[in-house]
mmCIF file of C-alpha atoms in Angstrom:
data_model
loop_
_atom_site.group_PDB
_atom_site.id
_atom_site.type_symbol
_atom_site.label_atom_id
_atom_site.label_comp_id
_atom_site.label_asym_id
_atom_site.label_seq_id
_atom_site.Cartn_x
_atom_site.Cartn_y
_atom_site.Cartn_z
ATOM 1 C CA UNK A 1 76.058 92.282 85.342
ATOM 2 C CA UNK A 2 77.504 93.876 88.440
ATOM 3 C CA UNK A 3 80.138 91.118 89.305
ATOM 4 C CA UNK A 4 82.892 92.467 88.054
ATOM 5 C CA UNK A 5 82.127 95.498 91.271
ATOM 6 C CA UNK A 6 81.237 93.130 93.606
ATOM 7 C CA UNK A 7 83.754 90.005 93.326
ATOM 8 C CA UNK A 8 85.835 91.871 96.410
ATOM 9 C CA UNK A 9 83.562 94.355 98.441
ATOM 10 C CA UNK A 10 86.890 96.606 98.839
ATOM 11 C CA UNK A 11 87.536 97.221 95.448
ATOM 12 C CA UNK A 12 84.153 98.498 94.565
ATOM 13 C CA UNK A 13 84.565 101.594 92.587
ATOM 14 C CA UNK A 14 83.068 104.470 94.673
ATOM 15 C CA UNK A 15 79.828 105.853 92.866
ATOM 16 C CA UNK A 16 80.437 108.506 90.653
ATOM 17 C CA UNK A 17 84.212 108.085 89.788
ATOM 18 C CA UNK A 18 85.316 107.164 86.147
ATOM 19 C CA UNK A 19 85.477 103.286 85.427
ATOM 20 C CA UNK A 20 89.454 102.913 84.511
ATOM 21 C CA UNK A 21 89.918 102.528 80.657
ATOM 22 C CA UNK A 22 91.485 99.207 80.811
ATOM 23 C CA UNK A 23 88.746 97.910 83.201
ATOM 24 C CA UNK A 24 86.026 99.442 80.813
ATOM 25 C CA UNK A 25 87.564 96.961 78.122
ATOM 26 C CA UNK A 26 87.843 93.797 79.943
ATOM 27 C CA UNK A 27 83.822 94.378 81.278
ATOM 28 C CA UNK A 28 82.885 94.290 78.195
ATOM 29 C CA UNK A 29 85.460 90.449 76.955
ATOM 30 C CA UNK A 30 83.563 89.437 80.419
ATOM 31 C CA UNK A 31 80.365 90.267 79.764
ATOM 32 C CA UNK A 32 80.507 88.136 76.469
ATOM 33 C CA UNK A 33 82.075 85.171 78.371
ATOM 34 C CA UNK A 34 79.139 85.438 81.402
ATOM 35 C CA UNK A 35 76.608 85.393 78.471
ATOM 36 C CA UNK A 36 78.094 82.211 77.706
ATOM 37 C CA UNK A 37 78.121 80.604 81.002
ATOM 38 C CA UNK A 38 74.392 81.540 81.053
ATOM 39 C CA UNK A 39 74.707 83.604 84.044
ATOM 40 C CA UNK A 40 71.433 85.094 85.314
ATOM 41 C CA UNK A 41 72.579 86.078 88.231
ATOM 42 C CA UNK A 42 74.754 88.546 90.489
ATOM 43 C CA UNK A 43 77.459 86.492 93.102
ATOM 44 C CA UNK A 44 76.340 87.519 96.906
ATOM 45 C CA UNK A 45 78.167 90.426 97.836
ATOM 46 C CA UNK A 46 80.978 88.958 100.226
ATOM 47 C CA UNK A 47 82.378 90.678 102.924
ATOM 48 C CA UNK A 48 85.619 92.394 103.060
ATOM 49 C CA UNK A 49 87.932 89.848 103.715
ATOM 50 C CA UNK A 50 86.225 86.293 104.329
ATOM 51 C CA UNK A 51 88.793 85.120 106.295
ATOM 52 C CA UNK A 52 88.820 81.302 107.077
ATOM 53 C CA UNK A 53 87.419 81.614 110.468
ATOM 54 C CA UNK A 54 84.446 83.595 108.962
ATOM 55 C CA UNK A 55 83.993 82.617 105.855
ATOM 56 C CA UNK A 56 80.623 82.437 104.397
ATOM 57 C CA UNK A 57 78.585 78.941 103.917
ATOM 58 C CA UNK A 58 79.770 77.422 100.957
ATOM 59 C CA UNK A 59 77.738 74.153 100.962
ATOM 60 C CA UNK A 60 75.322 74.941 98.962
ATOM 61 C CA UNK A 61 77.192 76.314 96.487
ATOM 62 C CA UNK A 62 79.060 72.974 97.015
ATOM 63 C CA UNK A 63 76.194 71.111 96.422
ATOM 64 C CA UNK A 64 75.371 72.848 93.104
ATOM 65 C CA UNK A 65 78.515 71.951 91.807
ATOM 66 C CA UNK A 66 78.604 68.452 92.701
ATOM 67 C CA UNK A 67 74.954 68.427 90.767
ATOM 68 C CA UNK A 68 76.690 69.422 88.053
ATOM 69 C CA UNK A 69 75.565 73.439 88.014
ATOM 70 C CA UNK A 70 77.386 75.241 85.256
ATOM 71 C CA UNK A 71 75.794 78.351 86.620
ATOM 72 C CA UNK A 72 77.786 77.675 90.298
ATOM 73 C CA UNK A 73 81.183 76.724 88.353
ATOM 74 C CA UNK A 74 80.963 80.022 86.278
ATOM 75 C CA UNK A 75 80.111 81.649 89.420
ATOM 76 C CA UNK A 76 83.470 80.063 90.533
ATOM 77 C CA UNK A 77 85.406 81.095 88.019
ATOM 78 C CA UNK A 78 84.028 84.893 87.836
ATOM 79 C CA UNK A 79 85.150 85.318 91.461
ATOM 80 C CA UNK A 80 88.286 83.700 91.527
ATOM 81 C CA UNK A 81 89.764 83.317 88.000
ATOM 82 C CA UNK A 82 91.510 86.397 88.108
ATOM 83 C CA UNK A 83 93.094 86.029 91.118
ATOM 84 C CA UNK A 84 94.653 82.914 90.061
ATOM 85 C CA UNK A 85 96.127 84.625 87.262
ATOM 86 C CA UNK A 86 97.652 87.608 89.040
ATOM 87 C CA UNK A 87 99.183 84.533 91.573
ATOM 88 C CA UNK A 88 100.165 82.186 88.882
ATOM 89 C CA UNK A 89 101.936 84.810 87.382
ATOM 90 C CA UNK A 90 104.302 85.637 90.295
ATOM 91 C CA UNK A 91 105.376 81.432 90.042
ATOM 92 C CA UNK A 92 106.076 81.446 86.025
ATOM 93 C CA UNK A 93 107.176 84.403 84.279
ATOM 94 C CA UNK A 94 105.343 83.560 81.138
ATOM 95 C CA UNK A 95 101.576 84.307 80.966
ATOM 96 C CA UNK A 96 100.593 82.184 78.315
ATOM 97 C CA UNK A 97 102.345 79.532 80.668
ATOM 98 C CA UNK A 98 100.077 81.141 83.588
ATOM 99 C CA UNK A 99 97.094 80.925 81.650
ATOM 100 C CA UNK A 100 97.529 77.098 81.564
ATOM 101 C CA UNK A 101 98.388 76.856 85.019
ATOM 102 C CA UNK A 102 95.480 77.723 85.956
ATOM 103 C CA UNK A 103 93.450 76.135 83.338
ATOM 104 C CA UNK A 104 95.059 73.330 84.867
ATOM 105 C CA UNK A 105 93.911 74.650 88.435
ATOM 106 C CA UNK A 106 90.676 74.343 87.697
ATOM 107 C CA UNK A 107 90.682 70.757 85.917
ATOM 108 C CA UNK A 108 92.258 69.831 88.799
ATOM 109 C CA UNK A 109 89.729 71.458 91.690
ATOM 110 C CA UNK A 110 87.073 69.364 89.827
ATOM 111 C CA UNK A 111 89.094 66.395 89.754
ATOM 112 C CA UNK A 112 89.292 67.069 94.054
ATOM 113 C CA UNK A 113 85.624 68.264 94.119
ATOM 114 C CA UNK A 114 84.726 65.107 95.809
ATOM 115 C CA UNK A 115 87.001 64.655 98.210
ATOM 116 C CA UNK A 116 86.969 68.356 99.605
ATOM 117 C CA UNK A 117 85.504 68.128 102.864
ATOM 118 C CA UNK A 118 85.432 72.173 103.437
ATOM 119 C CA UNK A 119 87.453 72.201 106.081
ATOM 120 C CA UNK A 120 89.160 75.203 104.323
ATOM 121 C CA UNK A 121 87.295 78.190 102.016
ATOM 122 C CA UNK A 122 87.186 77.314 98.414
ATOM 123 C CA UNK A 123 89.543 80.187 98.096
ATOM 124 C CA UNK A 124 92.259 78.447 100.118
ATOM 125 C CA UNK A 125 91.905 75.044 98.758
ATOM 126 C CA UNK A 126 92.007 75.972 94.889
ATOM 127 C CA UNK A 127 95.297 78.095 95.724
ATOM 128 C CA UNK A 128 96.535 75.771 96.893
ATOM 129 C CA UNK A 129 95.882 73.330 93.824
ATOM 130 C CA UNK A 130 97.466 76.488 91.788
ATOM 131 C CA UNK A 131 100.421 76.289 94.103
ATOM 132 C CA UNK A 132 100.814 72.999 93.354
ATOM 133 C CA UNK A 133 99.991 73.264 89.598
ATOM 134 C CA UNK A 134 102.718 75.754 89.602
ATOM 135 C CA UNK A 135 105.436 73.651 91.095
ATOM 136 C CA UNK A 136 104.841 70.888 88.084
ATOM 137 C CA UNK A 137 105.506 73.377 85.422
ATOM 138 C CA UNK A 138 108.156 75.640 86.800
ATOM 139 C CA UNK A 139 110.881 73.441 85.629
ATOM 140 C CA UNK A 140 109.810 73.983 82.618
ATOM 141 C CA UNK A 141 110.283 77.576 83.008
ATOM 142 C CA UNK A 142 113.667 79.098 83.435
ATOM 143 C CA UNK A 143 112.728 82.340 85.028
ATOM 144 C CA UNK A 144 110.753 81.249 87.640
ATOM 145 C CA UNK A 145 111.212 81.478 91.459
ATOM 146 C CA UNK A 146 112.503 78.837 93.518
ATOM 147 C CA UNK A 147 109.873 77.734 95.847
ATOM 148 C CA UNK A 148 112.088 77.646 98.445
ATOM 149 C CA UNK A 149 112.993 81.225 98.225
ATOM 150 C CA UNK A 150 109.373 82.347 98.589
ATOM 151 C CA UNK A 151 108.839 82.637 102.364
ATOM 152 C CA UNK A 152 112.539 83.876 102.852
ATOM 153 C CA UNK A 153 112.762 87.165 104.380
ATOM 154 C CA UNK A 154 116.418 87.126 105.071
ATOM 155 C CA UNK A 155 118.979 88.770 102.286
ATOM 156 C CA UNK A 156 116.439 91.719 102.277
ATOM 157 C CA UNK A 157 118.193 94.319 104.606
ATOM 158 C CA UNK A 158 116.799 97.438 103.068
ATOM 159 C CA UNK A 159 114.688 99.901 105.558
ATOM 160 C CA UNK A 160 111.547 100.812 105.465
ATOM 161 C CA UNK A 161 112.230 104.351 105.625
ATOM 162 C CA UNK A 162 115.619 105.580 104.417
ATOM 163 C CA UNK A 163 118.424 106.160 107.557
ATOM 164 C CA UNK A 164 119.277 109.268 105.717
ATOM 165 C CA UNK A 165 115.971 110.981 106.196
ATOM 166 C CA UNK A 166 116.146 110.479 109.945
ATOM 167 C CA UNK A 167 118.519 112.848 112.275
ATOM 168 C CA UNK A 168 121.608 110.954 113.601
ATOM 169 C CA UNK A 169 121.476 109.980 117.153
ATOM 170 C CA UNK A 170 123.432 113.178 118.128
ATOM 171 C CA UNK A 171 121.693 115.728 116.598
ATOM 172 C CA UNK A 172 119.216 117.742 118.268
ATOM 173 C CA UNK A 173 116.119 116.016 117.720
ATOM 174 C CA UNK A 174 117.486 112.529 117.427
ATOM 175 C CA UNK A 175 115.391 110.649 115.260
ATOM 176 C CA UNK A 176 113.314 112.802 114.262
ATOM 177 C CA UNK A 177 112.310 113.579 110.699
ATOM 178 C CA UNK A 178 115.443 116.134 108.643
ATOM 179 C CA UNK A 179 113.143 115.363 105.160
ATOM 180 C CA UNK A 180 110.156 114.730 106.518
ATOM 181 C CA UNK A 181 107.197 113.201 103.738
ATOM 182 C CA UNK A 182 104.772 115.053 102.045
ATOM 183 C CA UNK A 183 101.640 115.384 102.460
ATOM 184 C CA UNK A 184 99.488 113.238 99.822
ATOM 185 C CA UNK A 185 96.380 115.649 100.523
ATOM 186 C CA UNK A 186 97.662 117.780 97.864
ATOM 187 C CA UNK A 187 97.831 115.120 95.139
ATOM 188 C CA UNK A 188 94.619 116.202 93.106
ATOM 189 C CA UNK A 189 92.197 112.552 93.110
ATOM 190 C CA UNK A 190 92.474 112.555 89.183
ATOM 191 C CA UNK A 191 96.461 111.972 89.621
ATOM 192 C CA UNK A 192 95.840 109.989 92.627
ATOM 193 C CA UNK A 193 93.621 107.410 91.165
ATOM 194 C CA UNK A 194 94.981 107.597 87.448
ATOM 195 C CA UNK A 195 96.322 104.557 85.870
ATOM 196 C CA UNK A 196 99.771 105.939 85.282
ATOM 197 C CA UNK A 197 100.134 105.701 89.435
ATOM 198 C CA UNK A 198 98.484 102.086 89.224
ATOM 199 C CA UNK A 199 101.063 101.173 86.747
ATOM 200 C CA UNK A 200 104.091 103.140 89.197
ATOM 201 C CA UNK A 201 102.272 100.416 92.016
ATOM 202 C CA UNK A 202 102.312 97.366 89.612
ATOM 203 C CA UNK A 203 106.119 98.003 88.226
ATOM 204 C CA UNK A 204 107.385 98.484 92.213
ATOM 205 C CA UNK A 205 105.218 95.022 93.047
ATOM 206 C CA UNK A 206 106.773 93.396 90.196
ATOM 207 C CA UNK A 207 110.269 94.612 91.067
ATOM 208 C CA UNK A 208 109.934 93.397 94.958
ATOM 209 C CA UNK A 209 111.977 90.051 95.971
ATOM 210 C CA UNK A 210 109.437 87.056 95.355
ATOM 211 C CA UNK A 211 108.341 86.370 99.130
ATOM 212 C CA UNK A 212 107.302 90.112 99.835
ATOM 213 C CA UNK A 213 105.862 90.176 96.255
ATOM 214 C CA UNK A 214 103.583 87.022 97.252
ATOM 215 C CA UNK A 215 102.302 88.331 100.444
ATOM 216 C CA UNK A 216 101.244 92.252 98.822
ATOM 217 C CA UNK A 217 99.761 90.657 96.263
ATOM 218 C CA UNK A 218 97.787 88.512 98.224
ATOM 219 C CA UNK A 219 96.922 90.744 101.011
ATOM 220 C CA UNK A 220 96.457 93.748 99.372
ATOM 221 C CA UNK A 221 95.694 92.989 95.401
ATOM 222 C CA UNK A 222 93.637 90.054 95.750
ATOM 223 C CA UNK A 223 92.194 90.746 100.091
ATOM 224 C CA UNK A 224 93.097 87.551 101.681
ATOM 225 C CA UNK A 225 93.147 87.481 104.982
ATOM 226 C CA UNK A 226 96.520 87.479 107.102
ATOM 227 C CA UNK A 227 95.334 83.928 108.183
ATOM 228 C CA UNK A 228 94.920 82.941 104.452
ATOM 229 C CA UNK A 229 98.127 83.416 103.675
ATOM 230 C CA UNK A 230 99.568 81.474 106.244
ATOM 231 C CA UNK A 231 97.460 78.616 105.769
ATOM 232 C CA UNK A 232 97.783 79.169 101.902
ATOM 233 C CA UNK A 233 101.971 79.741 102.135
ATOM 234 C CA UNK A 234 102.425 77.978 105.318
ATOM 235 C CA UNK A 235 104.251 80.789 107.217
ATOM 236 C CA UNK A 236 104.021 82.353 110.668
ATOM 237 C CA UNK A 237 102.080 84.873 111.071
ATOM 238 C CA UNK A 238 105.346 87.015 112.464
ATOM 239 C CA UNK A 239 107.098 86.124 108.983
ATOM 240 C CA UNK A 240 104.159 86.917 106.851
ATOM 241 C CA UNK A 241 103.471 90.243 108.593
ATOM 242 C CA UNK A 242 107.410 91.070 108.013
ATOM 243 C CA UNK A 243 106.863 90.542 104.282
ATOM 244 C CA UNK A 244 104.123 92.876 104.194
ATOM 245 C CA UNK A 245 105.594 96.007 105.912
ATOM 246 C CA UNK A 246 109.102 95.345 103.847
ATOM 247 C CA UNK A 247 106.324 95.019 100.741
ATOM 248 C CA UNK A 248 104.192 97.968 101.947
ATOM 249 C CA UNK A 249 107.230 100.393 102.858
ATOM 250 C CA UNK A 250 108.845 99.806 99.326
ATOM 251 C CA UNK A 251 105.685 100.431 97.101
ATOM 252 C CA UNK A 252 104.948 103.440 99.276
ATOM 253 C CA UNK A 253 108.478 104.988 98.644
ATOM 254 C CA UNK A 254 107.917 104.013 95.047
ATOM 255 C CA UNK A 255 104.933 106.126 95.109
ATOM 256 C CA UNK A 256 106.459 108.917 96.927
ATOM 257 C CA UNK A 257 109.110 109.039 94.186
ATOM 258 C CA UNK A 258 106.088 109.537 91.392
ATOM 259 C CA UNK A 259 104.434 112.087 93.607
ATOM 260 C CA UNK A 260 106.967 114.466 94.229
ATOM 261 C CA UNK A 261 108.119 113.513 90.247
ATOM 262 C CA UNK A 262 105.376 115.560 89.123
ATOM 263 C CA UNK A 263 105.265 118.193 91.767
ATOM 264 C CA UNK A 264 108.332 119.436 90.537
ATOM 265 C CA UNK B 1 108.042 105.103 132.471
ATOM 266 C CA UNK B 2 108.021 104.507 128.781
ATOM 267 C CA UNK B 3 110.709 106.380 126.665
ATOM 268 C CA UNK B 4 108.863 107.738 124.321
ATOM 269 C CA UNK B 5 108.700 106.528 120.836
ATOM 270 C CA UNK B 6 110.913 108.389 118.030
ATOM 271 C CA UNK B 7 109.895 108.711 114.174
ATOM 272 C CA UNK B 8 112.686 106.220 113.557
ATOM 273 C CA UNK B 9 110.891 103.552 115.725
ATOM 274 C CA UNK B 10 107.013 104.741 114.363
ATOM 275 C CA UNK B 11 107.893 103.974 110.749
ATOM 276 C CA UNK B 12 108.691 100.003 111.902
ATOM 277 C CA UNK B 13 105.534 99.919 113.620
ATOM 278 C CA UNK B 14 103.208 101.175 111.000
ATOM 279 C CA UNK B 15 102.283 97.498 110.322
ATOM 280 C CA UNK B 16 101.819 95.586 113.332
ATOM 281 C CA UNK B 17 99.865 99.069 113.751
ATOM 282 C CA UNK B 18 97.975 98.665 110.999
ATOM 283 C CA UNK B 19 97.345 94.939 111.599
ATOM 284 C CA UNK B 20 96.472 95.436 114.906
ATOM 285 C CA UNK B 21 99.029 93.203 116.195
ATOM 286 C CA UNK B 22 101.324 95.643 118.467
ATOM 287 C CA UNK B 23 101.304 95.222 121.843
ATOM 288 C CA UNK B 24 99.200 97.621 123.955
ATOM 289 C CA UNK B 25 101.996 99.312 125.686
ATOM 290 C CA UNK B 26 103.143 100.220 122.044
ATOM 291 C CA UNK B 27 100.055 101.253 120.588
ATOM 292 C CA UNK B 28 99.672 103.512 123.412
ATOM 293 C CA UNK B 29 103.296 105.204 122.570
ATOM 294 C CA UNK B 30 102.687 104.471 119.069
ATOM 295 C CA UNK B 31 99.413 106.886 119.217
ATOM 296 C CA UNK B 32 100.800 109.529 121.930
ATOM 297 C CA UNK B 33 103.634 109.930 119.543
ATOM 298 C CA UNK B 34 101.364 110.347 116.516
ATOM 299 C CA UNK B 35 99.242 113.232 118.389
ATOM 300 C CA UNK B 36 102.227 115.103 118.627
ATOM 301 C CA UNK B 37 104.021 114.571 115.614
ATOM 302 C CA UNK B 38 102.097 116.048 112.243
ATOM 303 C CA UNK B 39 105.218 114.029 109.968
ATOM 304 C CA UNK B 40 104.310 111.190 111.548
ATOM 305 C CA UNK B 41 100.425 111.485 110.802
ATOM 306 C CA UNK B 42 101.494 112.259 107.150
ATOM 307 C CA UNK B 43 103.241 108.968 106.940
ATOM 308 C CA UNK B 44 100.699 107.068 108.507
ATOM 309 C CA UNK B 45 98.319 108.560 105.800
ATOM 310 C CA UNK B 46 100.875 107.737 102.942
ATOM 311 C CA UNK B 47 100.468 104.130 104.078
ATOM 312 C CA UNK B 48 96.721 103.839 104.411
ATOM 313 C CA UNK B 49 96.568 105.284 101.099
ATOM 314 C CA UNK B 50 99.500 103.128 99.799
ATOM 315 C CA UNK B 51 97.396 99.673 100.799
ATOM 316 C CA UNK B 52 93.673 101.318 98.989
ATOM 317 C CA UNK B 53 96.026 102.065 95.862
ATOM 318 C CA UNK B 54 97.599 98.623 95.441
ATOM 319 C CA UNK B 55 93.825 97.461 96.377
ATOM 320 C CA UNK B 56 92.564 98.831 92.471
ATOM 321 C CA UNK B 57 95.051 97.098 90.660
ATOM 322 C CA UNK B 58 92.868 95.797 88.086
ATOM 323 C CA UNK B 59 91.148 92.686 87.976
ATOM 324 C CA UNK B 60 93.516 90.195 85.054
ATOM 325 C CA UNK B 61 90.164 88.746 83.204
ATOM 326 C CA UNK B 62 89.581 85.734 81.296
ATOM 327 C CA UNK B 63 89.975 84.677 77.827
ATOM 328 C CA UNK B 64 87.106 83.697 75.887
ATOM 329 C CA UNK B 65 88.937 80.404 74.637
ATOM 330 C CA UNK B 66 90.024 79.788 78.255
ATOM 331 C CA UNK B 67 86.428 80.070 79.155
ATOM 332 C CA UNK B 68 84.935 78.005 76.533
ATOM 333 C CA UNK B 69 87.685 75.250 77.612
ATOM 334 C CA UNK B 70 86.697 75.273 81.258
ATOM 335 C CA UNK B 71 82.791 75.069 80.345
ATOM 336 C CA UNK B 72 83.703 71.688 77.963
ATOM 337 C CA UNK B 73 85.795 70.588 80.981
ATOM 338 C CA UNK B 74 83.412 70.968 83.349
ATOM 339 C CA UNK B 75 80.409 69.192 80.792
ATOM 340 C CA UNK B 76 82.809 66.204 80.306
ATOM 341 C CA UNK B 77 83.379 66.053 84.594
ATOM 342 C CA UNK B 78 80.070 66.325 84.649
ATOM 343 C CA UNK B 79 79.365 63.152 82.422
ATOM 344 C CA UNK B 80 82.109 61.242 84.420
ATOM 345 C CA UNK B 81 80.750 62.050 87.587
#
């Protein structure tokens, strides 16, 4: 049972470095639920980022399903379940509500299995059923983020390194760093990697305004390509690649705030 | 000639650095700047090191009851089909 490693080649934990706590715990929930799916065997290691333009062959794993293989579906669902989760969860605040979202996400990818031609990854075309999915229930969910507001990147003016930190134009070294960073070097790997900084990186991605918070997690949580999330968002790739730095810059200073924290 | 690039101006670039979408008159700035400039290097680092972070976020898993509901609805597609 190696899938839970191998669903994104990136996130593989290196060899040798301490499974996190939390992760330990939901192997082992997952390991009961692949017993039940029957699964014999470990997904293909995928590449990176399968971008649409590269993406792997997915016909025959097409074909299985269309059979009727509950081994391909629960192949399916290992790989992308979680994902849709973490992405529902950014369209309804709720997470029981998210759970059904994408419960519903997958009734209705079967419903579509037939009349999806592959002319996008599987990836693409069930987030985009979850978008969908998502837009039914949010009315029923006060919280949640206007769709509309999701691709905005205007009404965000903050920099993505403080002015302040900078000289002023006529100093001596215009420009130039007056508190320069730190270097990150001397952050010993057991704080580095602990969970207490994943949690400082999930509280700044939860605090960022919707659209930015869409793109990071995308891009960097879950590995889509830059041309994934345009297809999957429908935004240029100019606009998507300004939501990332603003996304990027802020989770970065979040982290520098943590780090120098507990140098002190 | 180019002026050359201040840390004010690197810090914007980082991502169409990063991404590999900055023009090559830029990146060439972009990198002579960074040779020189060990704060600059530092930042870059904090960034590449910002993305592998976010990147272990761990993986939300899957209810046994949501499982168990997606195997009956994929038995009962199955009979429809």
């Amino acid at each position: 049972m190696r899938w839970v490693e191998t669903r994104h080649g990136r996130r593989q934990r290196e060899p040798g470095r301490p499974a996190l706590r939390f992760t330990r715990r939901l192997r082992a929930r997952r390991r009961g639920v692949s017993l039940r799916f029957e699964m014999r065997s470990t997904p293909q290691e995928k590449s990176a980022d399968p971008g649409d333009r590269e993406r792997p062959d997915e016909s025959q794993l097409l074909a299985e399903l269309r059979a009727g293989s509950e081994e391909a579906f629960a192949k399916l669902v290992v790989t992308y379940h979680s994902m849709l989760l973490r992405l529902a969860r950014m369209y309804v605040s709720d997470r029981a509500i998210a759970e059904e979202v994408v419960q519903e996400t997958w009734l209705g990818f079967l419903e579509s299995l037939e009349r999806f031609e592959g002319r996008s990854s599987i990836k693409t075309w069930i987030y985009r059923i979850l978008i969908n999915t998502a837009k039914k229930r949010r009315s029923k969910d006060r919280r949640s983020i206007p769709f509309s507001s999701l691709a905005d990147t205007s009404g965000d003016r903050a920099e993505t390194v403080d002015p302040d930190r900078f000289h002023g134009p006529n100093d001596r070294y215009p420009h130039t760093w007056r508190y320069p960073p730190s270097d990150w070097d001397t952050v010993p790997e057991h704080r580095l990697l602990s969970n207490e900084t994943l949690a400082i990186v999930d509280r700044a991605i939860d605090d960022l305004p919707p659209a930015q918070r869409e793109v990071i997690t995308m891009r960097d949580v879950e590995g889509f390509t830059s041309e994934e999330v345009r297809n999957a968002l429908g935004i240029t790739d100019s606009n998507q690649r300004v939501l990332l730095h603003r996304a990027r810059s802020k989770i970065r200073r979040a982290l520098e705030m943590y780090f120098e924290e507990e140098r002190v | 000639m180019n002026d050359a690039m201040t840390c004010r101006d690197l810090v914007e670039l980082v991502t169409d650095y990063l991404e590999e979408t900055i023009g090559a008159t830029d990146r060439a700035r972009f990198e002579q700047h960074l040779q020189g400039c060990e704060q600059c290097s530092i930042y870059l680092s904090q960034m590449r090191l910002t993305i592998r972070l976010t990147g272990r976020l761990t993986e939300e898993t899957i209810s046994e009851e949501a499982a168990d509901e997606l195997l009956h609805a994929f038995r009962s597609w199955k009979q429809r089909a």
